[in-house]
C-alpha positions as semicolon CSV with decimal commas, in nm:
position;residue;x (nm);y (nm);z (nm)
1;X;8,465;12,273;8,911
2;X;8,353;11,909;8,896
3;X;8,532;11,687;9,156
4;X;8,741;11,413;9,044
5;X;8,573;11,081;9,033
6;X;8,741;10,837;9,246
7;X;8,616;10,431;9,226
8;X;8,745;10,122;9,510
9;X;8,732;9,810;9,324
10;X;8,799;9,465;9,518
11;X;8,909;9,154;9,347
12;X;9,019;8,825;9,554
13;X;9,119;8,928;9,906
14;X;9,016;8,934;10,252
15;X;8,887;9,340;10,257
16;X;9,122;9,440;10,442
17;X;9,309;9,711;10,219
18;X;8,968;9,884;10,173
19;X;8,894;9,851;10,582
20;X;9,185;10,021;10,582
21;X;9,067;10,319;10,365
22;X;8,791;10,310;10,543
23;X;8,891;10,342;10,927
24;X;9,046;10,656;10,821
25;X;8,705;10,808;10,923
26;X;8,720;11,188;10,963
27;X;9,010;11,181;10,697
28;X;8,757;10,977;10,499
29;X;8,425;11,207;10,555
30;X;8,706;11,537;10,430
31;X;8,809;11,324;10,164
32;X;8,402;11,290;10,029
33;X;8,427;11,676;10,029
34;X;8,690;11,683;9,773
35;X;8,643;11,411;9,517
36;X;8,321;11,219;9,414
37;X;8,318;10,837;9,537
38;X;8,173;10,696;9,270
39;X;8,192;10,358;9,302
40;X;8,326;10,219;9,656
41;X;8,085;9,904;9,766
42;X;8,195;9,816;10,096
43;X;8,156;10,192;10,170
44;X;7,826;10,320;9,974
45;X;7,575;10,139;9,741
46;X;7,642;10,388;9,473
47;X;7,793;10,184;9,151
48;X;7,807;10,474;8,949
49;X;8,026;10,367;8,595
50;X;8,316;10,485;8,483
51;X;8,504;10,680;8,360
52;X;8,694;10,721;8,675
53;X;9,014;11,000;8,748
54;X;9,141;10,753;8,968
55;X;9,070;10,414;9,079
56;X;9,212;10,208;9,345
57;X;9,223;9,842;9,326
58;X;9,314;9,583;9,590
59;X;9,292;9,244;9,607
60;X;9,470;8,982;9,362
61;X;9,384;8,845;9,030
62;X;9,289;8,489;9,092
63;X;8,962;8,417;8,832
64;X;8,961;8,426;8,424
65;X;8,675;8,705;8,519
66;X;8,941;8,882;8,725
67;X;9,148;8,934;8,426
68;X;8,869;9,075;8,244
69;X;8,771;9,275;8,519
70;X;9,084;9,472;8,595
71;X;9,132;9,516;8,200
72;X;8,775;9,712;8,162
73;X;8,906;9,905;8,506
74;X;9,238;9,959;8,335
75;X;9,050;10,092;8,023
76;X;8,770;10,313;8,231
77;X;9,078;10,505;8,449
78;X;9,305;10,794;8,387
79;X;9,495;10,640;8,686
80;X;9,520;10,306;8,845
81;X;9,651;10,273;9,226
82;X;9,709;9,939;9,346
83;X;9,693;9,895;9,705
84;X;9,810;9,587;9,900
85;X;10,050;9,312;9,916
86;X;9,779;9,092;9,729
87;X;9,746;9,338;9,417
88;X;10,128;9,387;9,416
89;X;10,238;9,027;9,427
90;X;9,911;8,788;9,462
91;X;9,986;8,800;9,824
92;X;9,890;8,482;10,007
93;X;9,679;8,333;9,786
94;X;10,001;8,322;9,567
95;X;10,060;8,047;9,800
96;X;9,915;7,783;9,570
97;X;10,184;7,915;9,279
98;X;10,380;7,677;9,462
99;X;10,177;7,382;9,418
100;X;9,924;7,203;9,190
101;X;9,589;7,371;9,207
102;X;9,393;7,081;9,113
103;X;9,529;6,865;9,422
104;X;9,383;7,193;9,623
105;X;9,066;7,205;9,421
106;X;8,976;6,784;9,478
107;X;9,133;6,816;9,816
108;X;8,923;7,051;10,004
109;X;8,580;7,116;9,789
110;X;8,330;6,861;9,754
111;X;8,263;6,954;9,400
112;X;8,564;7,144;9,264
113;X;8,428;7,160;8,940
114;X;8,201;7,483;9,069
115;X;8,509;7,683;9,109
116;X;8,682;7,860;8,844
117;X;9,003;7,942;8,925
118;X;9,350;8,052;8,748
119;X;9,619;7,841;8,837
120;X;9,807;8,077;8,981
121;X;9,696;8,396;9,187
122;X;9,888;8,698;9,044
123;X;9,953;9,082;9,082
124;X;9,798;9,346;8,862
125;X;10,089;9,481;8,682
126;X;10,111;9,102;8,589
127;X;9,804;9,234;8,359
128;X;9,772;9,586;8,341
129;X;9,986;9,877;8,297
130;X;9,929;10,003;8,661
131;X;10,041;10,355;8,787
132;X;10,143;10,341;9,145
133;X;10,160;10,057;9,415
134;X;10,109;10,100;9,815
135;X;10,277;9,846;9,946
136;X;10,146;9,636;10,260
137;X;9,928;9,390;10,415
138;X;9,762;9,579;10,530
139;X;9,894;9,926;10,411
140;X;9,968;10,219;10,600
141;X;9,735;10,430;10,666
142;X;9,970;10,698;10,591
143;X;10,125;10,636;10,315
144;X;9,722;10,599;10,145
145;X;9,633;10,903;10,282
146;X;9,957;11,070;10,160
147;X;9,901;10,882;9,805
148;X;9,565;11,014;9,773
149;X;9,658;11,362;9,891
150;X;9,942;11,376;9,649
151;X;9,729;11,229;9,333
152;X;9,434;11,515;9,425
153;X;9,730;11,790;9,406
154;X;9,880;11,684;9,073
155;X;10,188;11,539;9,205
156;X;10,356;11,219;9,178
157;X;10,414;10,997;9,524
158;X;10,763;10,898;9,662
159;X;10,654;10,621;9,912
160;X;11,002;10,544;10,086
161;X;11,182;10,186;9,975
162;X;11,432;10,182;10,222
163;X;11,448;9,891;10,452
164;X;11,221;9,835;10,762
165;X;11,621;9,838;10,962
166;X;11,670;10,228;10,897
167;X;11,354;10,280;11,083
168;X;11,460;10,089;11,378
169;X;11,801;10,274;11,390
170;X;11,587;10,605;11,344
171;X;11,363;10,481;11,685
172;X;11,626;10,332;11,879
173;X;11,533;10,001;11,814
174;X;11,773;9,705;11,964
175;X;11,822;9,469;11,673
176;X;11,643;9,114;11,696
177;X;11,829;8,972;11,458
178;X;12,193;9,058;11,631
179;X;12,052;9,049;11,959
180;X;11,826;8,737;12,014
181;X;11,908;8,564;11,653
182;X;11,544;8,621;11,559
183;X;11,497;8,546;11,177
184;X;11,414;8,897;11,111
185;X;11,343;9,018;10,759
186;X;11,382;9,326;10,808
187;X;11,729;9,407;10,636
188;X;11,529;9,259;10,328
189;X;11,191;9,443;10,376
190;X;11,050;9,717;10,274
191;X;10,968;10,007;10,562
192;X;10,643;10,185;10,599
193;X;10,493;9,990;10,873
194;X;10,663;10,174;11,128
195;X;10,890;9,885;11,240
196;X;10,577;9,759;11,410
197;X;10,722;9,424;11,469
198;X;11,075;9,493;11,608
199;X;10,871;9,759;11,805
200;X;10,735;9,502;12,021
201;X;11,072;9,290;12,019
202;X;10,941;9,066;11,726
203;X;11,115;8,966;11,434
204;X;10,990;9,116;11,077
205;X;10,751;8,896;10,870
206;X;10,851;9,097;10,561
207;X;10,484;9,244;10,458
208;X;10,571;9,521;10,321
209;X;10,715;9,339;10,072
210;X;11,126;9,313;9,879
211;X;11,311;9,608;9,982
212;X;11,498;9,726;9,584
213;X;11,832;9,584;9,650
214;X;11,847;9,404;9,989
215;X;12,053;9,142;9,960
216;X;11,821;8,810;10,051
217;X;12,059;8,544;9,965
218;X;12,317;8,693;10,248
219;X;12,026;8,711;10,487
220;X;11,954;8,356;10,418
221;X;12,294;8,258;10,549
222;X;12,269;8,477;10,882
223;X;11,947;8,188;10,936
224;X;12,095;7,929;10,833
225;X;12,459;8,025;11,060
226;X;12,215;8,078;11,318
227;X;12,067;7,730;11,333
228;X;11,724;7,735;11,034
229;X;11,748;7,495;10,792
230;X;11,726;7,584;10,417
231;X;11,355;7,483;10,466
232;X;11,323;7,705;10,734
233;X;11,445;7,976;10,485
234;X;11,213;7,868;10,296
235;X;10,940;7,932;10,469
236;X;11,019;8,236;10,577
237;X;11,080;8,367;10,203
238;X;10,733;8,195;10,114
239;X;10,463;8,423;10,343
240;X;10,265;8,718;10,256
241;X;10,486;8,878;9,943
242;X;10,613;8,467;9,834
243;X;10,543;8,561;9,469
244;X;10,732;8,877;9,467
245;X;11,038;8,799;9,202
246;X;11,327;8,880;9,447
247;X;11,187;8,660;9,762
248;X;11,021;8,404;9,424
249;X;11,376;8,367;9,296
250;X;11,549;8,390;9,626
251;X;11,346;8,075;9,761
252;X;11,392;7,878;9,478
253;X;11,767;7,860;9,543
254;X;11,691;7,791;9,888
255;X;11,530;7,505;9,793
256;X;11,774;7,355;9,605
257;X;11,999;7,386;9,929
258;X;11,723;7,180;10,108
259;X;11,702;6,931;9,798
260;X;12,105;6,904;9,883
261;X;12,172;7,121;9,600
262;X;12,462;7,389;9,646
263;X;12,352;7,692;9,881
264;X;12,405;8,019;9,751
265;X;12,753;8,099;9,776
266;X;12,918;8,257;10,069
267;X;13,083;8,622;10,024
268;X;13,502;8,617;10,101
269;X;13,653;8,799;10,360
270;X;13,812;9,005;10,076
271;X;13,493;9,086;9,874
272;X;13,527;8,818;9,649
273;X;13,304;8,479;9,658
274;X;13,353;8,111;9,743
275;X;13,155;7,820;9,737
């Protein structure tokens, strides 16, 4: 039987999603047994063309080219994979959504008018209809390895979306947050890094992204009751998944508070809410 062909295509990141793929090694010599990597150019010079069974894209889309590029991948795949906190929600280049990309342009290049740039750096699904998202920066090893097992064997993947706090209860971890008044986002984060952070008595920096459901505007009030300023919450809504809608919308009310707008409001004793 022929094997399935399987393409790695980068757009604006640093590389390391496909590093990733690519210190799986053995996993990764096993894997070249099984499929044909067709086109993978930090791993092999091949560029064979499409079509493609699956392709895995990382990076985000931050160029007019970008968007035509990920469109003609789109159109060349039976199934699209994107892998990363920058393909799922710009990641930190979504950064400069917050401010005025010409300032940034005339600011720090001599002659900005050599770089073509969107104004905003944005996910693929912001473009393409994509099939499934590993979340991360960087992602699991894992959870890519159990992606691309799973896609090989006809089935669908179920990465977890519970919060990065079940995994510390699971390995025993004492709670930052409660314990040292860390401004952990882990209640608020997606698991699948394995709790590193809290591992090594470190707050959460949330990249694995939202968690579906966590409730960020609560969280924000732990920080701010336990002396960060609604700028500070800010900030620490505004890293690696900033353009993500739930932290996106959740910082935008949080800057309000800092503007001396009303804070989110604070949850009754008796379930109901107050100002």
């Amino acid at each position: 039987m022929e094997k399935p062909k399987i393409s790695v295509h980068k757009f604006s990141s640093c590389d390391g999603c496909q590093v990733q793929i690519l210190s799986l090694e053995e996993e990764l010599l096993q894997l070249a047994d099984r499929v044909d990597i067709a086109f993978f150019a930090e791993a092999t010079s091949r560029m064979n063309p499409g079509p493609y069974d699956v392709s895995f894209v990382e990076g985000s889309v931050s160029t007019p080219h970008e968007i035509e590029r990920i469109q003609h991948v789109r159109d060349i795949s039976k199934v699209v994979v994107s892998i990363g906190a920058c393909g799922q929600s710009g990641g930190l280049q979504a950064l400069r959504n917050w401010g005025d990309l010409t300032y940034y342009l005339n600011d720090f290049y001599t002659e900005p008018e050599h770089i073509d740039a969107l104004p905003q750096s944005t996910a693929f699904h912001d473009h393409i209809d994509v099939d499934w998202e590993v979340p991360g920066c960087p992602p699991d090893q894992g959870q890519l390895k159990y992606v691309i097992n799973s896609l090989l064997s006809g089935a669908k993947p179920n990465l977890p979306s519970e919060a990065v706090c079940l995994q510390c209860k699971r390995d025993g971890n004492v709670c930052v947050l409660v314990s040292q008044e860390q401004p952990c986002m882990g209640p608020i984060t997606r698991t699948g890094c394995g709790a590193l952070c809290p591992h090594q008595e470190r707050d959460c920096y949330g990249c694995f992204g939202p968690q579906g459901g966590g409730n960020i505007d609560a969280l924000g009030r732990r920080f701010n009751g336990a002396g960060l300023t609604p700028t500070d919450v800010v900030s620490r809504l505004r890293l690696i998944y900033s353009w993500a809608e739930p932290f996106r919308e959740a910082s935008r009310r949080w800057e309000q508070g800092a503007q001396g707008a009303p804070l989110p409001p604070q949850p009754h004793k008796h379930g109901g809410m107050r100002s």
